[in-house]
Amino acid sequence: MEDNVQLGQDIRDKLALSEEMEVLFEVQNGKILLQRLSMGTIPKVLLMDINMPEVDGIEATWRVKELYPVIKIIILTVMDDEKKLFEALQAGATGYLLKDAKPHQLLNAVDEVLEGGLPLSPSLAYQVLAYLKGEKHVPKRPIAAFEVLSKREKEVMEFLKRGLPIKQISEELFIANKTVRKHLENIYEKLHIHSYKELIAKINGDERN
C-alpha cells in the first residue's frame, strides 16, 4: 500500500524479479485498502506504508489484523523511527523494512513472514533486541494490581480478560474503536509487553500471586 506513485513502481519492480510472487492490487491509503479487502481479495502478505492520508499505516494495520488476522503485514517505509517501529509491531505487523531495501531483501522478507519470521531492516534489528532486553527503557516494575494503569486502561483490561473484541469493548465503554486501541497501546507500553498473549499471561500471573 503506497501513496507515492514512483515509490510504488519501484516496489513493483523489485517484486517482479520473483516469478513466484503476484501483486494483486495497489491502493493509496488504509481506507481504500479496507474497502478492497471487503470485496474478497485477500492477499497472503501486505506491504504497508506508514505515512498516508485518511487512514495511516499503523491504524490500517490494527484494523486489518482485527478483521483478517491471517494476513501478514510488512511495514515498508522511509521512517527509520524507533517509536513507529514499536507502534507497528504492537498493531500486529510481522516485519518492518525501509524502502531502500535491496530487491533480494524485500523478496526474502516476504518469504520469511510466510514462514513465521519477523524480518527487520538491519539498522532496526539492534533497537528491537535492546528493547526486548529492557536496555532502552526504565527497569520493569512489579505489576501486581497494575498500579501503573489509569482507571480507563484498567477497564479496558478487564474486558480483555473476558475475551471481548475491540469492537465490543468500544460499545461497552461508549468510545471509538480507535480509542480502545490507543488505551491498549498504552497498556502494552506501561506493562512492557508486546502482545495480547503476553497481557493475558501477566494478568493470570498477577492473580495467582
PDB file of C-alpha atoms in Angstrom:
ATOM      1  CA  MET A   1       0.000   0.000   0.000  1.00  0.00           C
ATOM      2  CA  GLU A   2       1.788   3.123  -1.226  1.00  0.00           C
ATOM      3  CA  ASP A   3       0.597   6.677  -1.882  1.00  0.00           C
ATOM      4  CA  ASN A   4       3.722   7.758  -3.802  1.00  0.00           C
ATOM      5  CA  VAL A   5       3.441   6.701  -7.453  1.00  0.00           C
ATOM      6  CA  GLN A   6       7.184   6.448  -8.120  1.00  0.00           C
ATOM      7  CA  LEU A   7       7.937   4.537  -4.935  1.00  0.00           C
ATOM      8  CA  GLY A   8       5.027   2.248  -5.704  1.00  0.00           C
ATOM      9  CA  GLN A   9       6.542   1.488  -9.105  1.00  0.00           C
ATOM     10  CA  ASP A  10       9.950   0.830  -7.539  1.00  0.00           C
ATOM     11  CA  ILE A  11       8.370  -1.709  -5.176  1.00  0.00           C
ATOM     12  CA  ARG A  12       6.541  -3.444  -8.034  1.00  0.00           C
ATOM     13  CA  ASP A  13       9.797  -3.623  -9.993  1.00  0.00           C
ATOM     14  CA  LYS A  14      11.513  -5.337  -7.055  1.00  0.00           C
ATOM     15  CA  LEU A  15       8.687  -7.838  -6.615  1.00  0.00           C
ATOM     16  CA  ALA A  16       8.651  -8.545 -10.362  1.00  0.00           C
ATOM     17  CA  LEU A  17      12.084 -10.145 -10.027  1.00  0.00           C
ATOM     18  CA  SER A  18      10.381 -13.155  -8.452  1.00  0.00           C
ATOM     19  CA  GLU A  19       8.237 -15.385 -10.652  1.00  0.00           C
ATOM     20  CA  GLU A  20       6.562 -16.814  -7.556  1.00  0.00           C
ATOM     21  CA  MET A  21       5.026 -13.530  -6.383  1.00  0.00           C
ATOM     22  CA  GLU A  22       1.956 -11.823  -7.767  1.00  0.00           C
ATOM     23  CA  VAL A  23       0.818  -8.289  -6.958  1.00  0.00           C
ATOM     24  CA  LEU A  24      -2.961  -8.499  -6.521  1.00  0.00           C
ATOM     25  CA  PHE A  25      -3.611  -4.794  -6.067  1.00  0.00           C
ATOM     26  CA  GLU A  26      -2.154  -1.454  -5.008  1.00  0.00           C
ATOM     27  CA  VAL A  27      -4.038   1.227  -3.067  1.00  0.00           C
ATOM     28  CA  GLN A  28      -3.170   4.694  -1.784  1.00  0.00           C
ATOM     29  CA  ASN A  29      -4.443   4.656   1.808  1.00  0.00           C
ATOM     30  CA  GLY A  30      -5.867   2.467   4.554  1.00  0.00           C
ATOM     31  CA  LYS A  31      -9.478   3.407   3.876  1.00  0.00           C
ATOM     32  CA  ILE A  32      -9.318   2.163   0.299  1.00  0.00           C
ATOM     33  CA  LEU A  33      -7.409  -0.927   1.464  1.00  0.00           C
ATOM     34  CA  LEU A  34     -10.206  -1.950   3.837  1.00  0.00           C
ATOM     35  CA  GLN A  35     -12.767  -1.417   1.087  1.00  0.00           C
ATOM     36  CA  ARG A  36     -10.743  -3.598  -1.281  1.00  0.00           C
ATOM     37  CA  LEU A  37     -10.345  -6.373   1.267  1.00  0.00           C
ATOM     38  CA  SER A  38     -14.074  -6.329   1.979  1.00  0.00           C
ATOM     39  CA  MET A  39     -14.615  -7.207  -1.696  1.00  0.00           C
ATOM     40  CA  GLY A  40     -12.951 -10.575  -1.109  1.00  0.00           C
ATOM     41  CA  THR A  41      -9.426 -10.132  -2.470  1.00  0.00           C
ATOM     42  CA  ILE A  42      -7.341 -11.373   0.466  1.00  0.00           C
ATOM     43  CA  PRO A  43      -3.557 -11.464  -0.087  1.00  0.00           C
ATOM     44  CA  LYS A  44      -1.187 -13.556   1.985  1.00  0.00           C
ATOM     45  CA  VAL A  45       1.103 -10.558   2.584  1.00  0.00           C
ATOM     46  CA  LEU A  46       0.509  -6.808   2.627  1.00  0.00           C
ATOM     47  CA  LEU A  47       3.291  -4.274   2.151  1.00  0.00           C
ATOM     48  CA  MET A  48       2.176  -1.263   4.175  1.00  0.00           C
ATOM     49  CA  ASP A  49       3.436   2.316   4.172  1.00  0.00           C
ATOM     50  CA  ILE A  50       3.021   4.359   7.378  1.00  0.00           C
ATOM     51  CA  ASN A  51       2.611   7.965   6.286  1.00  0.00           C
ATOM     52  CA  MET A  52      -0.616   8.052   4.254  1.00  0.00           C
ATOM     53  CA  PRO A  53      -3.746  10.244   4.165  1.00  0.00           C
ATOM     54  CA  GLU A  54      -7.100   9.403   5.804  1.00  0.00           C
ATOM     55  CA  VAL A  55      -6.070   6.130   7.479  1.00  0.00           C
ATOM     56  CA  ASP A  56      -2.326   5.762   8.064  1.00  0.00           C
ATOM     57  CA  GLY A  57      -0.369   2.519   8.060  1.00  0.00           C
ATOM     58  CA  ILE A  58      -0.393   1.952  11.818  1.00  0.00           C
ATOM     59  CA  GLU A  59      -4.168   2.368  12.102  1.00  0.00           C
ATOM     60  CA  ALA A  60      -4.686   0.297   8.942  1.00  0.00           C
ATOM     61  CA  THR A  61      -2.553  -2.480  10.432  1.00  0.00           C
ATOM     62  CA  TRP A  62      -4.681  -2.524  13.594  1.00  0.00           C
ATOM     63  CA  ARG A  63      -7.863  -2.763  11.530  1.00  0.00           C
ATOM     64  CA  VAL A  64      -6.608  -5.385   9.082  1.00  0.00           C
ATOM     65  CA  LYS A  65      -5.301  -7.664  11.836  1.00  0.00           C
ATOM     66  CA  GLU A  66      -8.600  -7.330  13.706  1.00  0.00           C
ATOM     67  CA  LEU A  67     -10.660  -8.256  10.641  1.00  0.00           C
ATOM     68  CA  TYR A  68      -8.241 -10.528   8.768  1.00  0.00           C
ATOM     69  CA  PRO A  69      -5.737 -11.969  11.275  1.00  0.00           C
ATOM     70  CA  VAL A  70      -4.407 -14.443   8.715  1.00  0.00           C
ATOM     71  CA  ILE A  71      -2.854 -11.636   6.610  1.00  0.00           C
ATOM     72  CA  LYS A  72       0.838 -10.987   7.229  1.00  0.00           C
ATOM     73  CA  ILE A  73       1.815  -7.297   7.175  1.00  0.00           C
ATOM     74  CA  ILE A  74       5.258  -5.913   6.408  1.00  0.00           C
ATOM     75  CA  ILE A  75       5.718  -2.209   7.057  1.00  0.00           C
ATOM     76  CA  LEU A  76       7.694  -0.700   4.190  1.00  0.00           C
ATOM     77  CA  THR A  77       8.599   2.890   4.991  1.00  0.00           C
ATOM     78  CA  VAL A  78      11.202   5.647   4.825  1.00  0.00           C
ATOM     79  CA  MET A  79      10.740   6.228   8.588  1.00  0.00           C
ATOM     80  CA  ASP A  80      13.773   4.897  10.486  1.00  0.00           C
ATOM     81  CA  ASP A  81      11.979   5.681  13.711  1.00  0.00           C
ATOM     82  CA  GLU A  82      12.032   3.544  16.851  1.00  0.00           C
ATOM     83  CA  LYS A  83       8.642   4.770  18.067  1.00  0.00           C
ATOM     84  CA  LYS A  84       6.937   3.946  14.772  1.00  0.00           C
ATOM     85  CA  LEU A  85       8.663   0.577  14.699  1.00  0.00           C
ATOM     86  CA  PHE A  86       7.187  -0.467  18.039  1.00  0.00           C
ATOM     87  CA  GLU A  87       3.794   1.030  17.228  1.00  0.00           C
ATOM     88  CA  ALA A  88       3.750  -1.109  14.093  1.00  0.00           C
ATOM     89  CA  LEU A  89       4.731  -4.276  15.953  1.00  0.00           C
ATOM     90  CA  GLN A  90       2.107  -3.619  18.622  1.00  0.00           C
ATOM     91  CA  ALA A  91      -0.503  -3.147  15.904  1.00  0.00           C
ATOM     92  CA  GLY A  92       0.312  -6.600  14.556  1.00  0.00           C
ATOM     93  CA  ALA A  93       2.912  -6.031  11.851  1.00  0.00           C
ATOM     94  CA  THR A  94       5.127  -9.034  11.154  1.00  0.00           C
ATOM     95  CA  GLY A  95       8.010  -7.159   9.574  1.00  0.00           C
ATOM     96  CA  TYR A  96       9.488  -3.665   9.215  1.00  0.00           C
ATOM     97  CA  LEU A  97      11.702  -2.673   6.294  1.00  0.00           C
ATOM     98  CA  LEU A  98      12.988   0.614   4.958  1.00  0.00           C
ATOM     99  CA  LYS A  99      12.132   1.458   1.369  1.00  0.00           C
ATOM    100  CA  ASP A 100      15.786   1.467   0.359  1.00  0.00           C
ATOM    101  CA  ALA A 101      15.870  -2.299   0.964  1.00  0.00           C
ATOM    102  CA  LYS A 102      17.533  -4.197  -1.871  1.00  0.00           C
ATOM    103  CA  PRO A 103      15.292  -6.353  -4.077  1.00  0.00           C
ATOM    104  CA  HIS A 104      16.587  -9.582  -2.526  1.00  0.00           C
ATOM    105  CA  GLN A 105      15.959  -8.195   0.975  1.00  0.00           C
ATOM    106  CA  LEU A 106      12.334  -7.409   0.132  1.00  0.00           C
ATOM    107  CA  LEU A 107      11.735 -10.770  -1.530  1.00  0.00           C
ATOM    108  CA  ASN A 108      13.386 -12.625   1.343  1.00  0.00           C
ATOM    109  CA  ALA A 109      11.238 -10.673   3.826  1.00  0.00           C
ATOM    110  CA  VAL A 110       8.049 -11.814   2.114  1.00  0.00           C
ATOM    111  CA  ASP A 111       9.222 -15.428   2.239  1.00  0.00           C
ATOM    112  CA  GLU A 112      10.258 -15.025   5.868  1.00  0.00           C
ATOM    113  CA  VAL A 113       6.889 -13.753   7.132  1.00  0.00           C
ATOM    114  CA  LEU A 114       5.125 -16.587   5.325  1.00  0.00           C
ATOM    115  CA  GLU A 115       7.337 -18.976   7.264  1.00  0.00           C
ATOM    116  CA  GLY A 116       6.529 -17.280  10.584  1.00  0.00           C
ATOM    117  CA  GLY A 117       9.561 -14.994  10.824  1.00  0.00           C
ATOM    118  CA  LEU A 118       9.903 -11.304  11.697  1.00  0.00           C
ATOM    119  CA  PRO A 119      12.083  -9.578   9.078  1.00  0.00           C
ATOM    120  CA  LEU A 120      13.610  -6.248  10.068  1.00  0.00           C
ATOM    121  CA  SER A 121      15.935  -3.793   8.391  1.00  0.00           C
ATOM    122  CA  PRO A 122      19.455  -4.319   9.793  1.00  0.00           C
ATOM    123  CA  SER A 123      19.553  -0.777  11.176  1.00  0.00           C
ATOM    124  CA  LEU A 124      16.445  -1.522  13.259  1.00  0.00           C
ATOM    125  CA  ALA A 125      17.222  -5.058  14.418  1.00  0.00           C
ATOM    126  CA  TYR A 126      19.500  -3.880  17.242  1.00  0.00           C
ATOM    127  CA  GLN A 127      16.830  -1.499  18.511  1.00  0.00           C
ATOM    128  CA  VAL A 128      14.376  -4.372  18.818  1.00  0.00           C
ATOM    129  CA  LEU A 129      16.875  -6.557  20.654  1.00  0.00           C
ATOM    130  CA  ALA A 130      17.738  -3.714  23.013  1.00  0.00           C
ATOM    131  CA  TYR A 131      14.067  -3.023  23.632  1.00  0.00           C
ATOM    132  CA  LEU A 132      13.318  -6.665  24.425  1.00  0.00           C
ATOM    133  CA  LYS A 133      16.253  -6.718  26.841  1.00  0.00           C
ATOM    134  CA  GLY A 134      14.956  -3.571  28.538  1.00  0.00           C
ATOM    135  CA  GLU A 135      18.038  -1.531  27.677  1.00  0.00           C
ATOM    136  CA  LYS A 136      16.100   1.382  26.166  1.00  0.00           C
ATOM    137  CA  HIS A 137      13.505   1.694  28.888  1.00  0.00           C
ATOM    138  CA  VAL A 138      13.279   2.022  32.638  1.00  0.00           C
ATOM    139  CA  PRO A 139      13.537  -1.254  34.573  1.00  0.00           C
ATOM    140  CA  LYS A 140      10.340  -3.249  34.661  1.00  0.00           C
ATOM    141  CA  ARG A 141       8.209  -2.538  37.694  1.00  0.00           C
ATOM    142  CA  PRO A 142       6.190  -5.120  39.575  1.00  0.00           C
ATOM    143  CA  ILE A 143       2.688  -5.033  38.107  1.00  0.00           C
ATOM    144  CA  ALA A 144       0.706  -6.623  40.941  1.00  0.00           C
ATOM    145  CA  ALA A 145      -2.609  -4.720  40.986  1.00  0.00           C
ATOM    146  CA  PHE A 146      -1.446  -2.966  37.787  1.00  0.00           C
ATOM    147  CA  GLU A 147      -0.947   0.273  39.687  1.00  0.00           C
ATOM    148  CA  VAL A 148       0.706   1.873  36.663  1.00  0.00           C
ATOM    149  CA  LEU A 149      -2.529   1.911  34.653  1.00  0.00           C
ATOM    150  CA  SER A 150      -5.158   4.624  34.547  1.00  0.00           C
ATOM    151  CA  LYS A 151      -8.757   3.889  35.548  1.00  0.00           C
ATOM    152  CA  ARG A 152      -9.883   3.668  31.910  1.00  0.00           C
ATOM    153  CA  GLU A 153      -6.964   1.417  30.981  1.00  0.00           C
ATOM    154  CA  LYS A 154      -7.922  -0.945  33.799  1.00  0.00           C
ATOM    155  CA  GLU A 155     -11.490  -1.013  32.484  1.00  0.00           C
ATOM    156  CA  VAL A 156     -10.248  -1.918  29.019  1.00  0.00           C
ATOM    157  CA  MET A 157      -8.040  -4.620  30.517  1.00  0.00           C
ATOM    158  CA  GLU A 158     -10.962  -6.130  32.426  1.00  0.00           C
ATOM    159  CA  PHE A 159     -12.916  -6.530  29.199  1.00  0.00           C
ATOM    160  CA  LEU A 160      -9.855  -8.049  27.514  1.00  0.00           C
ATOM    161  CA  LYS A 161      -9.667 -10.604  30.340  1.00  0.00           C
ATOM    162  CA  ARG A 162     -13.199 -11.644  29.456  1.00  0.00           C
ATOM    163  CA  GLY A 163     -12.180 -12.153  25.838  1.00  0.00           C
ATOM    164  CA  LEU A 164     -14.161  -9.265  24.368  1.00  0.00           C
ATOM    165  CA  PRO A 165     -13.006  -7.976  20.943  1.00  0.00           C
ATOM    166  CA  ILE A 166     -12.122  -4.329  20.442  1.00  0.00           C
ATOM    167  CA  LYS A 167     -15.446  -3.518  18.759  1.00  0.00           C
ATOM    168  CA  GLN A 168     -17.452  -4.848  21.700  1.00  0.00           C
ATOM    169  CA  ILE A 169     -15.241  -3.082  24.237  1.00  0.00           C
ATOM    170  CA  SER A 170     -15.843   0.207  22.427  1.00  0.00           C
ATOM    171  CA  GLU A 171     -19.600  -0.410  22.627  1.00  0.00           C
ATOM    172  CA  GLU A 172     -19.452  -1.277  26.326  1.00  0.00           C
ATOM    173  CA  LEU A 173     -17.453   1.864  27.158  1.00  0.00           C
ATOM    174  CA  PHE A 174     -19.165   4.121  24.584  1.00  0.00           C
ATOM    175  CA  ILE A 175     -15.859   5.077  22.975  1.00  0.00           C
ATOM    176  CA  ALA A 176     -14.428   4.689  19.458  1.00  0.00           C
ATOM    177  CA  ASN A 177     -12.537   1.581  18.350  1.00  0.00           C
ATOM    178  CA  LYS A 178      -9.517   3.805  17.766  1.00  0.00           C
ATOM    179  CA  THR A 179      -9.654   4.996  21.367  1.00  0.00           C
ATOM    180  CA  VAL A 180      -9.743   1.407  22.645  1.00  0.00           C
ATOM    181  CA  ARG A 181      -6.675   0.616  20.552  1.00  0.00           C
ATOM    182  CA  LYS A 182      -4.891   3.664  21.962  1.00  0.00           C
ATOM    183  CA  HIS A 183      -5.653   2.501  25.514  1.00  0.00           C
ATOM    184  CA  LEU A 184      -4.363  -0.949  24.572  1.00  0.00           C
ATOM    185  CA  GLU A 185      -1.183   0.586  23.182  1.00  0.00           C
ATOM    186  CA  ASN A 186      -0.696   2.488  26.453  1.00  0.00           C
ATOM    187  CA  ILE A 187      -1.269  -0.691  28.475  1.00  0.00           C
ATOM    188  CA  TYR A 188       1.368  -2.533  26.441  1.00  0.00           C
ATOM    189  CA  GLU A 189       3.863   0.306  26.899  1.00  0.00           C
ATOM    190  CA  LYS A 190       3.284   0.675  30.642  1.00  0.00           C
ATOM    191  CA  LEU A 191       3.469  -3.057  31.312  1.00  0.00           C
ATOM    192  CA  HIS A 192       6.405  -3.566  28.925  1.00  0.00           C
ATOM    193  CA  ILE A 193       4.632  -6.201  26.868  1.00  0.00           C
ATOM    194  CA  HIS A 194       4.148  -6.607  23.145  1.00  0.00           C
ATOM    195  CA  SER A 195       1.088  -8.781  22.521  1.00  0.00           C
ATOM    196  CA  TYR A 196      -2.351  -9.775  23.770  1.00  0.00           C
ATOM    197  CA  LYS A 197      -0.925 -13.190  24.717  1.00  0.00           C
ATOM    198  CA  GLU A 198       1.657 -11.568  26.980  1.00  0.00           C
ATOM    199  CA  LEU A 199      -1.028  -9.377  28.556  1.00  0.00           C
ATOM    200  CA  ILE A 200      -3.191 -12.374  29.489  1.00  0.00           C
ATOM    201  CA  ALA A 201      -0.131 -14.134  30.890  1.00  0.00           C
ATOM    202  CA  LYS A 202       0.626 -11.070  33.032  1.00  0.00           C
ATOM    203  CA  ILE A 203      -2.963 -10.895  34.255  1.00  0.00           C
ATOM    204  CA  ASN A 204      -3.077 -14.569  35.147  1.00  0.00           C
ATOM    205  CA  GLY A 205       0.297 -14.404  36.825  1.00  0.00           C
ATOM    206  CA  ASP A 206      -0.752 -11.413  38.925  1.00  0.00           C
ATOM    207  CA  GLU A 207      -3.987 -13.091  40.000  1.00  0.00           C
ATOM    208  CA  ARG A 208      -2.078 -16.173  41.195  1.00  0.00           C
ATOM    209  CA  ASN A 209       0.283 -14.065  43.340  1.00  0.00           C
TER     210      ASN A 209
END
